[in-house]
């Protein structure tokens, strides 16, 4: 049964290769990426240990190719992150002088103190939006409150932090309530 499904999918991939390559190239904007995805899909079919009977082989194969592309994109992102970390490790050690480290630690303690002054719900909303980069809609769903309440609580938290830190944190947070209500 497994071999039959695998065989059918491999045959479909071989017969429709050019059509699939054009379709993927249009979707991704790259013929090279389309070719890589097709080859990786073939390899996955070869190594598959469990393929249940497939009722819609064309759809199954196309979905499989989209999953392969998504996996490749995630892998590229991980490699970029590793490359950035290596670059930081080899950065000029003068950037991490004791004075800067002490100043950064002091600023972190100040921020922690200011955040601890916020009511628990407001603090949780603020951290979810700024640290976790969660959308306001997801925050509203998580806490069982309205989107408007999230916006109001964020504004109050940003105002409090701006006052206490004597800085404009609204810009540092990277969002305004109006921008996130469109998500």
PDB file of C-alpha atoms in Angstrom:
ATOM      1  CA  UNK A   1       0.000   0.000   0.000  1.00  0.00           C
ATOM      2  CA  UNK A   2       2.803   2.426   0.960  1.00  0.00           C
ATOM      3  CA  UNK A   3       4.793   1.575  -2.148  1.00  0.00           C
ATOM      4  CA  UNK A   4       1.707   2.087  -4.330  1.00  0.00           C
ATOM      5  CA  UNK A   5       1.078   5.599  -2.998  1.00  0.00           C
ATOM      6  CA  UNK A   6       4.771   6.497  -3.175  1.00  0.00           C
ATOM      7  CA  UNK A   7       5.005   5.110  -6.693  1.00  0.00           C
ATOM      8  CA  UNK A   8       1.917   7.007  -7.812  1.00  0.00           C
ATOM      9  CA  UNK A   9       3.247  10.292  -6.395  1.00  0.00           C
ATOM     10  CA  UNK A  10       6.700   9.821  -7.934  1.00  0.00           C
ATOM     11  CA  UNK A  11       5.129   9.017 -11.294  1.00  0.00           C
ATOM     12  CA  UNK A  12       2.889  12.085 -11.055  1.00  0.00           C
ATOM     13  CA  UNK A  13       5.902  14.240 -10.196  1.00  0.00           C
ATOM     14  CA  UNK A  14       7.880  12.879 -13.144  1.00  0.00           C
ATOM     15  CA  UNK A  15       5.058  13.228 -15.668  1.00  0.00           C
ATOM     16  CA  UNK A  16       4.043  16.738 -14.582  1.00  0.00           C
ATOM     17  CA  UNK A  17       7.555  17.964 -13.736  1.00  0.00           C
ATOM     18  CA  UNK A  18       7.677  20.897 -16.191  1.00  0.00           C
ATOM     19  CA  UNK A  19       4.146  22.014 -15.359  1.00  0.00           C
ATOM     20  CA  UNK A  20       4.866  21.858 -11.633  1.00  0.00           C
ATOM     21  CA  UNK A  21       8.136  23.706 -12.096  1.00  0.00           C
ATOM     22  CA  UNK A  22       6.388  26.556 -13.958  1.00  0.00           C
ATOM     23  CA  UNK A  23       3.620  26.699 -11.360  1.00  0.00           C
ATOM     24  CA  UNK A  24       6.073  26.822  -8.458  1.00  0.00           C
ATOM     25  CA  UNK A  25       8.315  29.341 -10.240  1.00  0.00           C
ATOM     26  CA  UNK A  26       5.312  31.656 -10.647  1.00  0.00           C
ATOM     27  CA  UNK A  27       4.343  31.192  -7.007  1.00  0.00           C
ATOM     28  CA  UNK A  28       7.838  31.732  -5.573  1.00  0.00           C
ATOM     29  CA  UNK A  29       9.191  34.093  -8.219  1.00  0.00           C
ATOM     30  CA  UNK A  30      12.235  31.881  -8.765  1.00  0.00           C
ATOM     31  CA  UNK A  31      12.815  29.025 -11.200  1.00  0.00           C
ATOM     32  CA  UNK A  32      15.836  27.891  -9.169  1.00  0.00           C
ATOM     33  CA  UNK A  33      13.804  27.623  -5.984  1.00  0.00           C
ATOM     34  CA  UNK A  34      11.096  25.736  -7.875  1.00  0.00           C
ATOM     35  CA  UNK A  35      13.679  23.231  -9.121  1.00  0.00           C
ATOM     36  CA  UNK A  36      15.142  22.804  -5.617  1.00  0.00           C
ATOM     37  CA  UNK A  37      11.679  22.202  -4.193  1.00  0.00           C
ATOM     38  CA  UNK A  38      10.888  19.599  -6.834  1.00  0.00           C
ATOM     39  CA  UNK A  39      14.144  17.746  -6.205  1.00  0.00           C
ATOM     40  CA  UNK A  40      13.704  17.834  -2.436  1.00  0.00           C
ATOM     41  CA  UNK A  41      10.127  16.593  -2.838  1.00  0.00           C
ATOM     42  CA  UNK A  42      11.402  13.659  -4.926  1.00  0.00           C
ATOM     43  CA  UNK A  43      13.954  12.836  -2.217  1.00  0.00           C
ATOM     44  CA  UNK A  44      11.300  12.969   0.481  1.00  0.00           C
ATOM     45  CA  UNK A  45       9.111  10.632  -1.508  1.00  0.00           C
ATOM     46  CA  UNK A  46      12.048   8.253  -1.820  1.00  0.00           C
ATOM     47  CA  UNK A  47      12.684   8.295   1.917  1.00  0.00           C
ATOM     48  CA  UNK A  48       9.062   8.254   3.037  1.00  0.00           C
ATOM     49  CA  UNK A  49       8.303   5.423   5.404  1.00  0.00           C
ATOM     50  CA  UNK A  50       4.593   6.044   5.791  1.00  0.00           C
ATOM     51  CA  UNK A  51       2.304   7.234   3.029  1.00  0.00           C
ATOM     52  CA  UNK A  52      -1.320   6.401   3.496  1.00  0.00           C
ATOM     53  CA  UNK A  53      -3.636   6.004   0.524  1.00  0.00           C
ATOM     54  CA  UNK A  54      -3.980   9.331  -1.273  1.00  0.00           C
ATOM     55  CA  UNK A  55      -7.411  10.336  -2.541  1.00  0.00           C
ATOM     56  CA  UNK A  56      -6.299  13.489  -4.383  1.00  0.00           C
ATOM     57  CA  UNK A  57      -2.706  12.869  -5.515  1.00  0.00           C
ATOM     58  CA  UNK A  58      -2.316  16.195  -7.385  1.00  0.00           C
ATOM     59  CA  UNK A  59      -3.358  18.203  -4.317  1.00  0.00           C
ATOM     60  CA  UNK A  60      -1.310  16.016  -1.986  1.00  0.00           C
ATOM     61  CA  UNK A  61       1.816  16.422  -4.105  1.00  0.00           C
ATOM     62  CA  UNK A  62       1.390  20.191  -4.443  1.00  0.00           C
ATOM     63  CA  UNK A  63       0.839  20.571  -0.688  1.00  0.00           C
ATOM     64  CA  UNK A  64       3.933  18.452  -0.105  1.00  0.00           C
ATOM     65  CA  UNK A  65       5.952  20.786  -2.349  1.00  0.00           C
ATOM     66  CA  UNK A  66       4.670  23.851  -0.477  1.00  0.00           C
ATOM     67  CA  UNK A  67       5.695  22.216   2.805  1.00  0.00           C
ATOM     68  CA  UNK A  68       9.166  21.524   1.387  1.00  0.00           C
ATOM     69  CA  UNK A  69       9.456  25.188   0.377  1.00  0.00           C
ATOM     70  CA  UNK A  70       8.361  26.319   3.843  1.00  0.00           C
ATOM     71  CA  UNK A  71      10.934  24.007   5.450  1.00  0.00           C
ATOM     72  CA  UNK A  72      13.670  25.408   3.207  1.00  0.00           C
ATOM     73  CA  UNK A  73      12.658  28.966   4.089  1.00  0.00           C
ATOM     74  CA  UNK A  74      12.852  28.152   7.813  1.00  0.00           C
ATOM     75  CA  UNK A  75      16.270  26.549   7.317  1.00  0.00           C
ATOM     76  CA  UNK A  76      17.530  29.646   5.490  1.00  0.00           C
ATOM     77  CA  UNK A  77      16.292  31.834   8.326  1.00  0.00           C
ATOM     78  CA  UNK A  78      18.110  29.659  10.864  1.00  0.00           C
ATOM     79  CA  UNK A  79      21.329  29.894   8.849  1.00  0.00           C
ATOM     80  CA  UNK A  80      21.000  33.661   8.645  1.00  0.00           C
ATOM     81  CA  UNK A  81      20.566  33.815  12.394  1.00  0.00           C
ATOM     82  CA  UNK A  82      23.642  31.654  12.950  1.00  0.00           C
ATOM     83  CA  UNK A  83      25.644  33.815  10.572  1.00  0.00           C
ATOM     84  CA  UNK A  84      24.553  36.925  12.458  1.00  0.00           C
ATOM     85  CA  UNK A  85      25.571  35.340  15.758  1.00  0.00           C
ATOM     86  CA  UNK A  86      28.988  34.465  14.393  1.00  0.00           C
ATOM     87  CA  UNK A  87      29.407  38.023  13.141  1.00  0.00           C
ATOM     88  CA  UNK A  88      28.551  39.319  16.596  1.00  0.00           C
ATOM     89  CA  UNK A  89      31.029  36.938  18.213  1.00  0.00           C
ATOM     90  CA  UNK A  90      33.788  38.232  15.963  1.00  0.00           C
ATOM     91  CA  UNK A  91      32.801  41.871  16.410  1.00  0.00           C
ATOM     92  CA  UNK A  92      35.227  44.331  17.910  1.00  0.00           C
ATOM     93  CA  UNK A  93      35.652  43.473  21.578  1.00  0.00           C
ATOM     94  CA  UNK A  94      35.972  47.193  22.317  1.00  0.00           C
ATOM     95  CA  UNK A  95      32.207  47.464  21.833  1.00  0.00           C
ATOM     96  CA  UNK A  96      31.674  45.463  25.011  1.00  0.00           C
ATOM     97  CA  UNK A  97      33.738  47.574  27.361  1.00  0.00           C
ATOM     98  CA  UNK A  98      32.915  47.485  31.104  1.00  0.00           C
ATOM     99  CA  UNK A  99      31.388  50.977  31.052  1.00  0.00           C
ATOM    100  CA  UNK A 100      28.857  50.039  28.362  1.00  0.00           C
ATOM    101  CA  UNK A 101      28.029  46.766  30.096  1.00  0.00           C
ATOM    102  CA  UNK A 102      27.389  48.590  33.383  1.00  0.00           C
ATOM    103  CA  UNK A 103      25.250  51.218  31.654  1.00  0.00           C
ATOM    104  CA  UNK A 104      23.199  48.537  29.885  1.00  0.00           C
ATOM    105  CA  UNK A 105      22.666  46.621  33.128  1.00  0.00           C
ATOM    106  CA  UNK A 106      21.560  49.797  34.861  1.00  0.00           C
ATOM    107  CA  UNK A 107      19.111  50.584  32.063  1.00  0.00           C
ATOM    108  CA  UNK A 108      17.674  47.060  32.217  1.00  0.00           C
ATOM    109  CA  UNK A 109      17.141  47.358  35.981  1.00  0.00           C
ATOM    110  CA  UNK A 110      15.414  50.702  35.484  1.00  0.00           C
ATOM    111  CA  UNK A 111      13.123  49.241  32.829  1.00  0.00           C
ATOM    112  CA  UNK A 112      12.317  46.248  35.044  1.00  0.00           C
ATOM    113  CA  UNK A 113      11.450  48.599  37.919  1.00  0.00           C
ATOM    114  CA  UNK A 114       9.206  50.741  35.710  1.00  0.00           C
ATOM    115  CA  UNK A 115       7.440  47.655  34.326  1.00  0.00           C
ATOM    116  CA  UNK A 116       6.903  46.287  37.830  1.00  0.00           C
ATOM    117  CA  UNK A 117       4.916  49.452  38.609  1.00  0.00           C
ATOM    118  CA  UNK A 118       2.310  48.521  35.989  1.00  0.00           C
ATOM    119  CA  UNK A 119      -0.827  46.588  36.970  1.00  0.00           C
ATOM    120  CA  UNK A 120      -0.366  42.858  36.196  1.00  0.00           C
ATOM    121  CA  UNK A 121      -2.715  42.736  33.179  1.00  0.00           C
ATOM    122  CA  UNK A 122      -1.243  45.894  31.642  1.00  0.00           C
ATOM    123  CA  UNK A 123       2.288  44.547  32.184  1.00  0.00           C
ATOM    124  CA  UNK A 124       1.360  41.193  30.610  1.00  0.00           C
ATOM    125  CA  UNK A 125      -0.187  42.928  27.596  1.00  0.00           C
ATOM    126  CA  UNK A 126       2.837  45.202  27.218  1.00  0.00           C
ATOM    127  CA  UNK A 127       5.298  42.301  27.376  1.00  0.00           C
ATOM    128  CA  UNK A 128       3.237  40.194  24.951  1.00  0.00           C
ATOM    129  CA  UNK A 129       3.131  43.054  22.440  1.00  0.00           C
ATOM    130  CA  UNK A 130       6.696  44.336  22.731  1.00  0.00           C
ATOM    131  CA  UNK A 131       8.819  41.381  23.790  1.00  0.00           C
ATOM    132  CA  UNK A 132       6.882  38.467  22.293  1.00  0.00           C
ATOM    133  CA  UNK A 133       5.757  40.599  19.302  1.00  0.00           C
ATOM    134  CA  UNK A 134       2.243  39.190  19.562  1.00  0.00           C
ATOM    135  CA  UNK A 135      -0.457  40.987  17.573  1.00  0.00           C
ATOM    136  CA  UNK A 136      -3.089  42.923  19.467  1.00  0.00           C
ATOM    137  CA  UNK A 137      -5.793  40.597  18.152  1.00  0.00           C
ATOM    138  CA  UNK A 138      -4.016  37.539  19.560  1.00  0.00           C
ATOM    139  CA  UNK A 139      -3.428  39.324  22.861  1.00  0.00           C
ATOM    140  CA  UNK A 140      -7.132  40.166  23.066  1.00  0.00           C
ATOM    141  CA  UNK A 141      -8.025  36.531  22.435  1.00  0.00           C
ATOM    142  CA  UNK A 142      -5.430  35.274  24.941  1.00  0.00           C
ATOM    143  CA  UNK A 143      -6.735  37.463  27.767  1.00  0.00           C
ATOM    144  CA  UNK A 144     -10.407  37.372  26.765  1.00  0.00           C
ATOM    145  CA  UNK A 145     -10.651  41.130  26.317  1.00  0.00           C
ATOM    146  CA  UNK A 146     -11.566  43.421  23.444  1.00  0.00           C
ATOM    147  CA  UNK A 147      -9.102  44.751  20.895  1.00  0.00           C
ATOM    148  CA  UNK A 148      -9.961  48.254  22.098  1.00  0.00           C
ATOM    149  CA  UNK A 149      -9.006  47.304  25.664  1.00  0.00           C
ATOM    150  CA  UNK A 150      -5.640  45.997  24.442  1.00  0.00           C
ATOM    151  CA  UNK A 151      -5.045  49.254  22.568  1.00  0.00           C
ATOM    152  CA  UNK A 152      -6.008  51.320  25.623  1.00  0.00           C
ATOM    153  CA  UNK A 153      -3.816  49.258  27.973  1.00  0.00           C
ATOM    154  CA  UNK A 154      -0.859  49.513  25.596  1.00  0.00           C
ATOM    155  CA  UNK A 155      -1.276  53.268  25.339  1.00  0.00           C
ATOM    156  CA  UNK A 156      -1.383  53.550  29.135  1.00  0.00           C
ATOM    157  CA  UNK A 157       1.671  51.309  29.520  1.00  0.00           C
ATOM    158  CA  UNK A 158       3.612  53.277  26.918  1.00  0.00           C
ATOM    159  CA  UNK A 159       2.617  56.577  28.514  1.00  0.00           C
ATOM    160  CA  UNK A 160       3.696  55.304  31.942  1.00  0.00           C
ATOM    161  CA  UNK A 161       7.039  54.053  30.639  1.00  0.00           C
ATOM    162  CA  UNK A 162       7.641  57.256  28.691  1.00  0.00           C
ATOM    163  CA  UNK A 163       6.945  59.352  31.774  1.00  0.00           C
ATOM    164  CA  UNK A 164       9.057  57.242  34.091  1.00  0.00           C
ATOM    165  CA  UNK A 165      11.966  56.743  31.732  1.00  0.00           C
ATOM    166  CA  UNK A 166      11.757  60.247  30.285  1.00  0.00           C
ATOM    167  CA  UNK A 167      11.917  58.746  26.785  1.00  0.00           C
ATOM    168  CA  UNK A 168       9.500  58.136  23.990  1.00  0.00           C
ATOM    169  CA  UNK A 169       9.089  54.366  24.179  1.00  0.00           C
ATOM    170  CA  UNK A 170       6.218  54.391  21.711  1.00  0.00           C
ATOM    171  CA  UNK A 171       8.772  54.700  18.934  1.00  0.00           C
ATOM    172  CA  UNK A 172      11.093  52.117  20.487  1.00  0.00           C
ATOM    173  CA  UNK A 173       8.247  49.613  20.770  1.00  0.00           C
ATOM    174  CA  UNK A 174       7.975  49.771  16.994  1.00  0.00           C
ATOM    175  CA  UNK A 175       4.180  50.035  16.828  1.00  0.00           C
ATOM    176  CA  UNK A 176       1.311  52.271  17.530  1.00  0.00           C
ATOM    177  CA  UNK A 177      -2.190  51.076  18.439  1.00  0.00           C
ATOM    178  CA  UNK A 178      -3.573  52.220  15.084  1.00  0.00           C
ATOM    179  CA  UNK A 179      -1.069  50.107  13.123  1.00  0.00           C
ATOM    180  CA  UNK A 180      -1.805  46.927  15.036  1.00  0.00           C
ATOM    181  CA  UNK A 181      -5.594  47.194  14.928  1.00  0.00           C
ATOM    182  CA  UNK A 182      -5.396  46.411  11.198  1.00  0.00           C
ATOM    183  CA  UNK A 183      -3.737  43.009  11.757  1.00  0.00           C
TER     184      UNK A 183
END
